[in-house]
mmCIF file of C-alpha atoms in Angstrom:
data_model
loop_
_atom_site.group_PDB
_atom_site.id
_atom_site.type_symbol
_atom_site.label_atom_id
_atom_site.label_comp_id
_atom_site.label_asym_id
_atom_site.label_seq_id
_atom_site.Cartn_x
_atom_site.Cartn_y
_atom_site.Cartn_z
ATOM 1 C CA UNK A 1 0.000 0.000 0.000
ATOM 2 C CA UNK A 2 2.814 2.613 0.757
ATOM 3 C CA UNK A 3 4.640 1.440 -1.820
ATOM 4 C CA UNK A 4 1.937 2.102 -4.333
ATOM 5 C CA UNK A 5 1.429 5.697 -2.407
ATOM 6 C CA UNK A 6 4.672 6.363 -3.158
ATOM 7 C CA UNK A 7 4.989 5.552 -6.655
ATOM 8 C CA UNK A 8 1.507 7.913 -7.626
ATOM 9 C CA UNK A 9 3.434 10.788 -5.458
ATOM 10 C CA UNK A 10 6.719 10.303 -7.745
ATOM 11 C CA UNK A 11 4.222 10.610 -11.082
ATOM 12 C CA UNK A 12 2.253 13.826 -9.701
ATOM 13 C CA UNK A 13 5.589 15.001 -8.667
ATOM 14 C CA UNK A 14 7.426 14.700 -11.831
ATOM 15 C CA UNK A 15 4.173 15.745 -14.164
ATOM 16 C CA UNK A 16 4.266 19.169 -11.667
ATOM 17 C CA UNK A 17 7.926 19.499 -12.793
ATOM 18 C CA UNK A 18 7.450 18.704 -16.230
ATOM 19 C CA UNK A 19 4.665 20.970 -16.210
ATOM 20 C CA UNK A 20 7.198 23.878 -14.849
ATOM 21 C CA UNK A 21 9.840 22.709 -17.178
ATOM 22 C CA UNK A 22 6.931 23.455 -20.169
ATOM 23 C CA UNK A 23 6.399 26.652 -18.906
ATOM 24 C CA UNK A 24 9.820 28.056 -18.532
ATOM 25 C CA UNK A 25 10.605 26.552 -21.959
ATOM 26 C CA UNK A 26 7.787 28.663 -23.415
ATOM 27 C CA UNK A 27 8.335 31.871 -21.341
ATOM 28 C CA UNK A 28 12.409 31.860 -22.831
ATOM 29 C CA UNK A 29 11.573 31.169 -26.359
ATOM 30 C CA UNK A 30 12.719 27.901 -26.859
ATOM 31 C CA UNK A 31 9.153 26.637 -27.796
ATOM 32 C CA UNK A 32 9.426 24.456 -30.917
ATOM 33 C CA UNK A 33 8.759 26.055 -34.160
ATOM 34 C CA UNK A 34 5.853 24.107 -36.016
ATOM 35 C CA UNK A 35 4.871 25.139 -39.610
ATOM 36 C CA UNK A 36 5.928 24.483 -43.394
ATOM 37 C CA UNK A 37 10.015 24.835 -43.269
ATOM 38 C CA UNK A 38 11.404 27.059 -46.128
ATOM 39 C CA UNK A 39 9.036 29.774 -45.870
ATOM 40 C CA UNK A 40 9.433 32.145 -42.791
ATOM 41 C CA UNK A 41 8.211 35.093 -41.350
ATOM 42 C CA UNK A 42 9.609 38.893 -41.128
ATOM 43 C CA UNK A 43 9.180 40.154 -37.426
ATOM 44 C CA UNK A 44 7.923 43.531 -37.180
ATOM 45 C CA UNK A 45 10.329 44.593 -34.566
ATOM 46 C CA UNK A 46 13.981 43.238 -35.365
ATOM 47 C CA UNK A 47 15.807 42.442 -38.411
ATOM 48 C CA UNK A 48 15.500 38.763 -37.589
ATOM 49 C CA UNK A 49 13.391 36.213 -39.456
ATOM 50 C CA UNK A 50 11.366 33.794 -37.113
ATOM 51 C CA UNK A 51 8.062 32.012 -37.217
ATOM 52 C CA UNK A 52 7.543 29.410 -39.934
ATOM 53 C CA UNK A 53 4.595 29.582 -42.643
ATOM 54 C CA UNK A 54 1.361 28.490 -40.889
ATOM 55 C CA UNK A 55 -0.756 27.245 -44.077
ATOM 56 C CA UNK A 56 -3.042 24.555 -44.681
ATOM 57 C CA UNK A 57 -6.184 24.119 -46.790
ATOM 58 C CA UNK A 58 -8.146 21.286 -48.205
ATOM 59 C CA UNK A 59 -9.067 22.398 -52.063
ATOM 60 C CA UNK A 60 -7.132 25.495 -53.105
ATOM 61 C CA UNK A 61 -7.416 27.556 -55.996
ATOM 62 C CA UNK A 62 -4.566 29.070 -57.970
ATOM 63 C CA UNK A 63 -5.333 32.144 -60.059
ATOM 64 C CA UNK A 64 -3.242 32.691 -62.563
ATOM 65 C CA UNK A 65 -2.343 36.479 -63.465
ATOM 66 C CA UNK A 66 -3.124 35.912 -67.066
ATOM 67 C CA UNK A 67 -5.170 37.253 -69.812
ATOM 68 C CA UNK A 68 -7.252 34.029 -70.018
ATOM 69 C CA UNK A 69 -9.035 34.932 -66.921
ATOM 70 C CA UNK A 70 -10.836 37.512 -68.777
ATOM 71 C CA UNK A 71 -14.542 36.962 -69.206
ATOM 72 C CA UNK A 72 -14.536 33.132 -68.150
ATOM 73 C CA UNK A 73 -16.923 34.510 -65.207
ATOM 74 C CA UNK A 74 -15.329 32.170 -62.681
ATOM 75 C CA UNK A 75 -15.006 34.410 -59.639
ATOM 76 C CA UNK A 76 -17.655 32.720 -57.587
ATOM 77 C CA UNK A 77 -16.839 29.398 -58.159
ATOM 78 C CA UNK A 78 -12.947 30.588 -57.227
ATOM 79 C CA UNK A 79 -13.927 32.086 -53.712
ATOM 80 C CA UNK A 80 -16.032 28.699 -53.120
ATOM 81 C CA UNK A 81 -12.560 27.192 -52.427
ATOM 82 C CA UNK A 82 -11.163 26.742 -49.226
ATOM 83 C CA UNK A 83 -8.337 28.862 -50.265
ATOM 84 C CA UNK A 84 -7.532 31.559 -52.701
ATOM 85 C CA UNK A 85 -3.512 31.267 -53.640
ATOM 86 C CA UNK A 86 -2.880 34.510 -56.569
ATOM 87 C CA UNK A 87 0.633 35.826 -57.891
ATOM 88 C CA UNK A 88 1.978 38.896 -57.555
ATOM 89 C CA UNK A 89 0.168 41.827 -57.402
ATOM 90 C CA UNK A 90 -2.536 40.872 -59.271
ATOM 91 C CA UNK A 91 -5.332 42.601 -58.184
ATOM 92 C CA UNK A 92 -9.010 41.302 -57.393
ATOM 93 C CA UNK A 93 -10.942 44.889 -57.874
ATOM 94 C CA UNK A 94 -12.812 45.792 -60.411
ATOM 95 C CA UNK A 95 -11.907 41.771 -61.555
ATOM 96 C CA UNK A 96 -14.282 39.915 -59.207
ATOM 97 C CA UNK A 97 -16.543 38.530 -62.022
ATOM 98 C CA UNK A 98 -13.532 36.328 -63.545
ATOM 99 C CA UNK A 99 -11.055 35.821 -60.813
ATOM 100 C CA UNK A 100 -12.994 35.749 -57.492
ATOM 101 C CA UNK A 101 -12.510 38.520 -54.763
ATOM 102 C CA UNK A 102 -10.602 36.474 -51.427
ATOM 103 C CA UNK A 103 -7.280 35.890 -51.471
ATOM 104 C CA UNK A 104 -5.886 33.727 -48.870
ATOM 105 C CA UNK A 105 -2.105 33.712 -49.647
ATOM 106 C CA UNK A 106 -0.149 35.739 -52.090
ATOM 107 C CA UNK A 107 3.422 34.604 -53.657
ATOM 108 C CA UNK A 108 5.046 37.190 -55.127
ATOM 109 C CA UNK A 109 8.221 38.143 -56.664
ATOM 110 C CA UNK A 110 11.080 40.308 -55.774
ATOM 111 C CA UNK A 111 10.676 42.730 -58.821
ATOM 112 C CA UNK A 112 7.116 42.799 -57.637
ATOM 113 C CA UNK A 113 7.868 44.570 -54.206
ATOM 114 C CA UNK A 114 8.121 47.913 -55.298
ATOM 115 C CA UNK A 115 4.056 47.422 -56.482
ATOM 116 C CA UNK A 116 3.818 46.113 -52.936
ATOM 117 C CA UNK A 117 4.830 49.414 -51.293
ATOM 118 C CA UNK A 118 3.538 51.290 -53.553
ATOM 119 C CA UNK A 119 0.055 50.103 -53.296
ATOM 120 C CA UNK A 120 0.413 49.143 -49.724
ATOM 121 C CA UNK A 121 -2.831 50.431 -49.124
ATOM 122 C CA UNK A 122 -4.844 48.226 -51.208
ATOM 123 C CA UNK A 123 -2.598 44.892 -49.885
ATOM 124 C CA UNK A 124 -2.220 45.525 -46.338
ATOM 125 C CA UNK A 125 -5.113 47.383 -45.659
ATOM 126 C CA UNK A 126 -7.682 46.104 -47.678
ATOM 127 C CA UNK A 127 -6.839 42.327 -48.110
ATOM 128 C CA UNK A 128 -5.181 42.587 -44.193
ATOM 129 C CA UNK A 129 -5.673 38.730 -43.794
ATOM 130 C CA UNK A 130 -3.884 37.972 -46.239
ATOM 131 C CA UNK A 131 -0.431 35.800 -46.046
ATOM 132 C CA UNK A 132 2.556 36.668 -48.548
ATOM 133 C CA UNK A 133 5.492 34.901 -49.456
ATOM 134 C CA UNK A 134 7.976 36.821 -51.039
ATOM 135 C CA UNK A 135 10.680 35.253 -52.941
ATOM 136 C CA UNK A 136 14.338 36.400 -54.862
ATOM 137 C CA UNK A 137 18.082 35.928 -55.309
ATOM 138 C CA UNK A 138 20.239 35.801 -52.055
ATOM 139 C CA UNK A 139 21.717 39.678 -53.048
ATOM 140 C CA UNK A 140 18.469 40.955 -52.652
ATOM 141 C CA UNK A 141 17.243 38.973 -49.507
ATOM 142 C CA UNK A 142 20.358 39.176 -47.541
ATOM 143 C CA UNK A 143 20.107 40.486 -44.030
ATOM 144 C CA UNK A 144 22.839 42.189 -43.334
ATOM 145 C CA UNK A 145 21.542 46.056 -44.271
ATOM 146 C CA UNK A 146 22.726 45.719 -48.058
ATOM 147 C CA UNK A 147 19.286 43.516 -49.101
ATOM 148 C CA UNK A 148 17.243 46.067 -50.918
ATOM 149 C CA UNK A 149 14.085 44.027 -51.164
ATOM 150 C CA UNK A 150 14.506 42.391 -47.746
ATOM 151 C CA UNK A 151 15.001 46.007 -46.220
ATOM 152 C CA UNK A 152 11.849 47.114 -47.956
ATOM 153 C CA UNK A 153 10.252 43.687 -46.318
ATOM 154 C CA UNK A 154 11.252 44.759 -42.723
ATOM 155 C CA UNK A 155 10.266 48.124 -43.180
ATOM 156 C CA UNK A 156 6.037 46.652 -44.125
ATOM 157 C CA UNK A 157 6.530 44.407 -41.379
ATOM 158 C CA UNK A 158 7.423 47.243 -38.923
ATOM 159 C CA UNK A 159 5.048 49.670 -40.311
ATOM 160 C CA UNK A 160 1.945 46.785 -40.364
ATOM 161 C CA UNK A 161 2.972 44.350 -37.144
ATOM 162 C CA UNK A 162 -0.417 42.400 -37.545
ATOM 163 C CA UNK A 163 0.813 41.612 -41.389
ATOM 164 C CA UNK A 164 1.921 38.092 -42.459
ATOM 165 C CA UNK A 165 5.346 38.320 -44.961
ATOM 166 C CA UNK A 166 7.171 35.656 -45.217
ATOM 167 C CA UNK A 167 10.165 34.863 -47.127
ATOM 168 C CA UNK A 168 11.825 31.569 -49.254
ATOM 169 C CA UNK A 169 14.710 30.490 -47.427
ATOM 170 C CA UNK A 170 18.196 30.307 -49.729
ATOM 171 C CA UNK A 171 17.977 26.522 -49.008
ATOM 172 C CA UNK A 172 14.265 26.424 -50.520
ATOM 173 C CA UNK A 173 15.185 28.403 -53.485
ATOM 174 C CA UNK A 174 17.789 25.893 -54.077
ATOM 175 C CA UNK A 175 15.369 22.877 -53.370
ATOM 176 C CA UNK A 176 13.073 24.507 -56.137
ATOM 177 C CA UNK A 177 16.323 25.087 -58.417
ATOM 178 C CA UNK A 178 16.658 20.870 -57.766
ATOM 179 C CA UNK A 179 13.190 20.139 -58.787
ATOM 180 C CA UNK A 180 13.544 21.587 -62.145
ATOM 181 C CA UNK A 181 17.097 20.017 -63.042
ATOM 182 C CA UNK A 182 15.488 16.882 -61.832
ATOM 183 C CA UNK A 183 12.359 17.593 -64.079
ATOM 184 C CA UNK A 184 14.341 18.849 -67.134
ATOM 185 C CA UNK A 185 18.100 17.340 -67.086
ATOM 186 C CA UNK A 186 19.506 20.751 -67.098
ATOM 187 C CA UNK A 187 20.895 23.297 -64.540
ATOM 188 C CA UNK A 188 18.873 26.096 -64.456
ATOM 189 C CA UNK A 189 21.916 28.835 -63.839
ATOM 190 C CA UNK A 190 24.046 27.050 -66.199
ATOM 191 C CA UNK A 191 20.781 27.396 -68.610
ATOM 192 C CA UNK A 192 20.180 30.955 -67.904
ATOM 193 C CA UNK A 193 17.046 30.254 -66.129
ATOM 194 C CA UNK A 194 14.975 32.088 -63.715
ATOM 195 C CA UNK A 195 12.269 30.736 -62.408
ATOM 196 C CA UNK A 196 8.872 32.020 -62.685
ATOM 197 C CA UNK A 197 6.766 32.947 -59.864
ATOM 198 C CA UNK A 198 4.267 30.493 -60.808
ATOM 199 C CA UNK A 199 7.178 27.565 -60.197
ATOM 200 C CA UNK A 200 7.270 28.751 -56.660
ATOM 201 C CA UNK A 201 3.500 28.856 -56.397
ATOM 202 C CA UNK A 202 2.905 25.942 -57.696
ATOM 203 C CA UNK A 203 5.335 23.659 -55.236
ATOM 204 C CA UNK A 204 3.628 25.672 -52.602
ATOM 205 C CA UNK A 205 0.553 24.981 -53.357
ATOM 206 C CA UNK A 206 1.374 21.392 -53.192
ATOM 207 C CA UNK A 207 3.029 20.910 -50.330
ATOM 208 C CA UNK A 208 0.241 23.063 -48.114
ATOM 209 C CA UNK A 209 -2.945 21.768 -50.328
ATOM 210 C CA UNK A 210 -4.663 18.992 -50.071
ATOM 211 C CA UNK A 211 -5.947 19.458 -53.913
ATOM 212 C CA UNK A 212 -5.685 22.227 -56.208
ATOM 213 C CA UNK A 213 -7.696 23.749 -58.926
ATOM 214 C CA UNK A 214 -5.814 26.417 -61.246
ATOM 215 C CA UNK A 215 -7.507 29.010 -62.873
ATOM 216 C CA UNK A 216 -6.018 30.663 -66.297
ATOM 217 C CA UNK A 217 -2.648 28.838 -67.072
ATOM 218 C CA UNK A 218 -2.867 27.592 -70.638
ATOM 219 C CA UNK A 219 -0.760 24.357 -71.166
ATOM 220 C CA UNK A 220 2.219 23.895 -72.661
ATOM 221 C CA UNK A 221 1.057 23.144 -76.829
ATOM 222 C CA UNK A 222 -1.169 26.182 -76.355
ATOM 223 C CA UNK A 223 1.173 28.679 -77.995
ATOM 224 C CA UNK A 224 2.374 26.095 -81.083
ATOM 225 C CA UNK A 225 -1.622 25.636 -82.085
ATOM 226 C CA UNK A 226 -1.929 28.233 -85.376
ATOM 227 C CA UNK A 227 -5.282 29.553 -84.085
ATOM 228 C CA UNK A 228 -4.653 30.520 -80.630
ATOM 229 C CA UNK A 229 -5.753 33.670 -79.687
ATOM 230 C CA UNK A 230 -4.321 37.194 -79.010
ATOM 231 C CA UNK A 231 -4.418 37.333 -74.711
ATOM 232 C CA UNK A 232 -2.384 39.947 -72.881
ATOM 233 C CA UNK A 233 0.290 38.764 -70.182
ATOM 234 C CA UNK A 234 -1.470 40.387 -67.391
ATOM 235 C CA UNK A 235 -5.529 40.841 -67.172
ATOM 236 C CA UNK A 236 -5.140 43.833 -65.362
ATOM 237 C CA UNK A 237 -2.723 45.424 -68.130
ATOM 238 C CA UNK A 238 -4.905 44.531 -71.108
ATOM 239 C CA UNK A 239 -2.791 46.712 -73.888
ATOM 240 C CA UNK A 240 0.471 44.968 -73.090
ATOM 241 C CA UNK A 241 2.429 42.134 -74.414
ATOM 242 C CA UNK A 242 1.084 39.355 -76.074
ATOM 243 C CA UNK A 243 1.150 36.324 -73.844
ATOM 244 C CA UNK A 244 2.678 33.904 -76.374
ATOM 245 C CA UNK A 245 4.747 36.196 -77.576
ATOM 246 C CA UNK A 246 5.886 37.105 -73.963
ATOM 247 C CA UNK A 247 6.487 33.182 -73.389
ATOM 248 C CA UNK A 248 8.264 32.649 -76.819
ATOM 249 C CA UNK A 249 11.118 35.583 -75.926
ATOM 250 C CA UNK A 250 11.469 34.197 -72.572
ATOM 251 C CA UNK A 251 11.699 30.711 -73.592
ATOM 252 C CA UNK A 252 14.905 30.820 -75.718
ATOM 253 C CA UNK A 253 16.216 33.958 -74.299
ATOM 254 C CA UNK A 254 20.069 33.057 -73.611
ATOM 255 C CA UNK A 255 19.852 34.592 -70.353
ATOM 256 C CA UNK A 256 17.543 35.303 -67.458
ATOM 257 C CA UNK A 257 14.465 34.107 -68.906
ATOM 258 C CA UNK A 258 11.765 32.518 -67.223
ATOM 259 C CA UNK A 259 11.142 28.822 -68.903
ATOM 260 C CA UNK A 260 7.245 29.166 -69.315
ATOM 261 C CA UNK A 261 6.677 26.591 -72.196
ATOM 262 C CA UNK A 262 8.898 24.262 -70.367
ATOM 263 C CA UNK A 263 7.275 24.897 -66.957
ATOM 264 C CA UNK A 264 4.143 24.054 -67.860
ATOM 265 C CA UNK A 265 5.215 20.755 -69.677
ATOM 266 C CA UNK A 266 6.773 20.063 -65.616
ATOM 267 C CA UNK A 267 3.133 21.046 -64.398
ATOM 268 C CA UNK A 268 1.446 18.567 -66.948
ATOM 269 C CA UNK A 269 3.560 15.385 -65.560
ATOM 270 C CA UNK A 270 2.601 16.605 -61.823
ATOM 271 C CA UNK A 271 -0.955 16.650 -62.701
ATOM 272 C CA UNK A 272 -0.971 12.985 -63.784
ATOM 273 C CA UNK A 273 -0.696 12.440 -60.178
ATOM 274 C CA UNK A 274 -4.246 13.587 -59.125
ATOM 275 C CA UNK A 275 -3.586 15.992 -56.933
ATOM 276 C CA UNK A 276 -3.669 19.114 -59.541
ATOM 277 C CA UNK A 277 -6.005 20.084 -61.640
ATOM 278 C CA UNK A 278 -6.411 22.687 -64.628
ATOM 279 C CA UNK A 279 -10.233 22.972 -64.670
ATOM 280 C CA UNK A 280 -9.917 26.713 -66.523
ATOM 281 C CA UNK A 281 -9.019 26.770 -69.336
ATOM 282 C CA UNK A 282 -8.996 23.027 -69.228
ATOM 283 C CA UNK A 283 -5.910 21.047 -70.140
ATOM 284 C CA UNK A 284 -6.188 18.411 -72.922
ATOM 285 C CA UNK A 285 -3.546 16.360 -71.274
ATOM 286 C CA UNK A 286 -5.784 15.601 -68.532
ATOM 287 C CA UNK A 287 -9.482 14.993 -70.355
ATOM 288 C CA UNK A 288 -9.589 11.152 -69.277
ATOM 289 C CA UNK A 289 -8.481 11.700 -65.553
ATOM 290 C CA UNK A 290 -11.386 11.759 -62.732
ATOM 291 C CA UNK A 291 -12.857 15.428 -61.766
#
């Protein structure tokens, strides 16, 4: 009997000290970090990066920034999705009827955070919830005072504390530079390859999605078919470059191009695998695969 008295008083005693152990763990900032690795968050009050990307969603929608989102009239059956992923600075206003009016999480590229200030407004104001992952080469996201775009990061963070930027890690960037030697047999510096923003939102998409529907991206024959269509890059810049002919000068430019045509051929294989889905405009490759 005392020896079973005993034992219970060791357990409460060692759950109290565990519990204390917990607390002081917590209290000094030693808590474990849970979230997706690769993606972190800007604090608004130091220089240091901390707090991994929080994101998770059943079916997610991708809405592409292109010209083919014009007058398809799929806005409501975009914010029917759990989640609303866009590129860029895309914006939703004056747009809703073809390309939805939530947005849930925003990728966006390095060139594009100028826009980001500049309309800060509109992105931090008016779409407040909203999570961004911001992504570039090291020289610009270094953090030692001489990283222009990270700088410009810090200073949003600071100036909206509530906000949610996060940034790709140098080791993710070179993760995503693996995935499309793997995919294509060729280096993509020693190719003169950038990759596009919709790379990057597509392998987040799938790592933090449980399926995906994307909106707007035509496939990878779309450009070679003689009757294809005149569509401008951007459906918010309507007067502006020719999509295919935007994709054609990038494709075999020498040097720091983005490899659309060939992208898209990568995004074809991956949806063979079920999880993704181009349901707008639809994607030939994928007529006989269940909805």
């Amino acid at each position: 009997m005392k020896s079973q008295r005993f034992y219970w008083l060791c357990l409460v005693l060692l759950s109290v000290c565990l519990l204390l152990w917990y607390r002081y763990m917590m209290r000094s900032g030693f808590a474990m970090k849970t979230g997706l690795q690769g993606y972190v968050r800007i604090h608004p009050k130091t220089r240091l990066k901390s707090n991994l990307l929080d994101f998770h969603c059943g079916r997610c929608a991708v809405v592409s920034s292109s010209g083919q989102m014009l007058g398809g009239g799929r806005g409501p059956e975009i914010d029917q999705q759990d989640c609303v992923i866009r590129m860029n600075v895309a914006p939703t206003a004056g747009y809703e009827a073809d390309v939805g009016n939530r947005t849930s999480l925003r990728v966006v590229s390095h060139t594009s955070v100028p826009l980001l200030v500049r309309q800060q407004g509109y992105f931090f104001r008016r779409e407040a919830d909203t999570k961004y992952v911001i992504w570039g080469p090291e020289k610009n996201m270094r953090q030692d005072g001489k990283g222009k775009t990270f700088n410009a990061l810090v200073t949003l963070a600071k100036k909206y504390p509530h906000s949610h930027v996060h940034t790709i890690t140098r080791e993710k960037v070179q993760y995503c530079d693996g995935v499309f030697q793997n995919e294509t047999g060729k280096n993509r510096m020693k190719s003169g390859a950038f990759l596009s923003t919709g790379f990057f939102t597509m392998i987040l998409a799938l790592e933090v999605c449980d399926s995906i529907l994307v909106y707007g991206m035509i496939d990878g024959s779309y450009c070679s078919n003689a009757n294809h269509s005149f569509v401008p890059y951007h459906y918010y810049e309507p007067l502006h470059l020719d999509e295919c002919r935007m994709y054609r000068v990038h494709e075999h430019a020498k040097r720091g191009g983005h490899r659309f045509i060939t992208e898209k051929l990568i995004y074809s294989r991956w949806a063979s695998q079920g999880k993704l889905r181009f349901v707008y405009p639809p994607w030939t490759s994928q007529e006989h695969q269940p909805p």
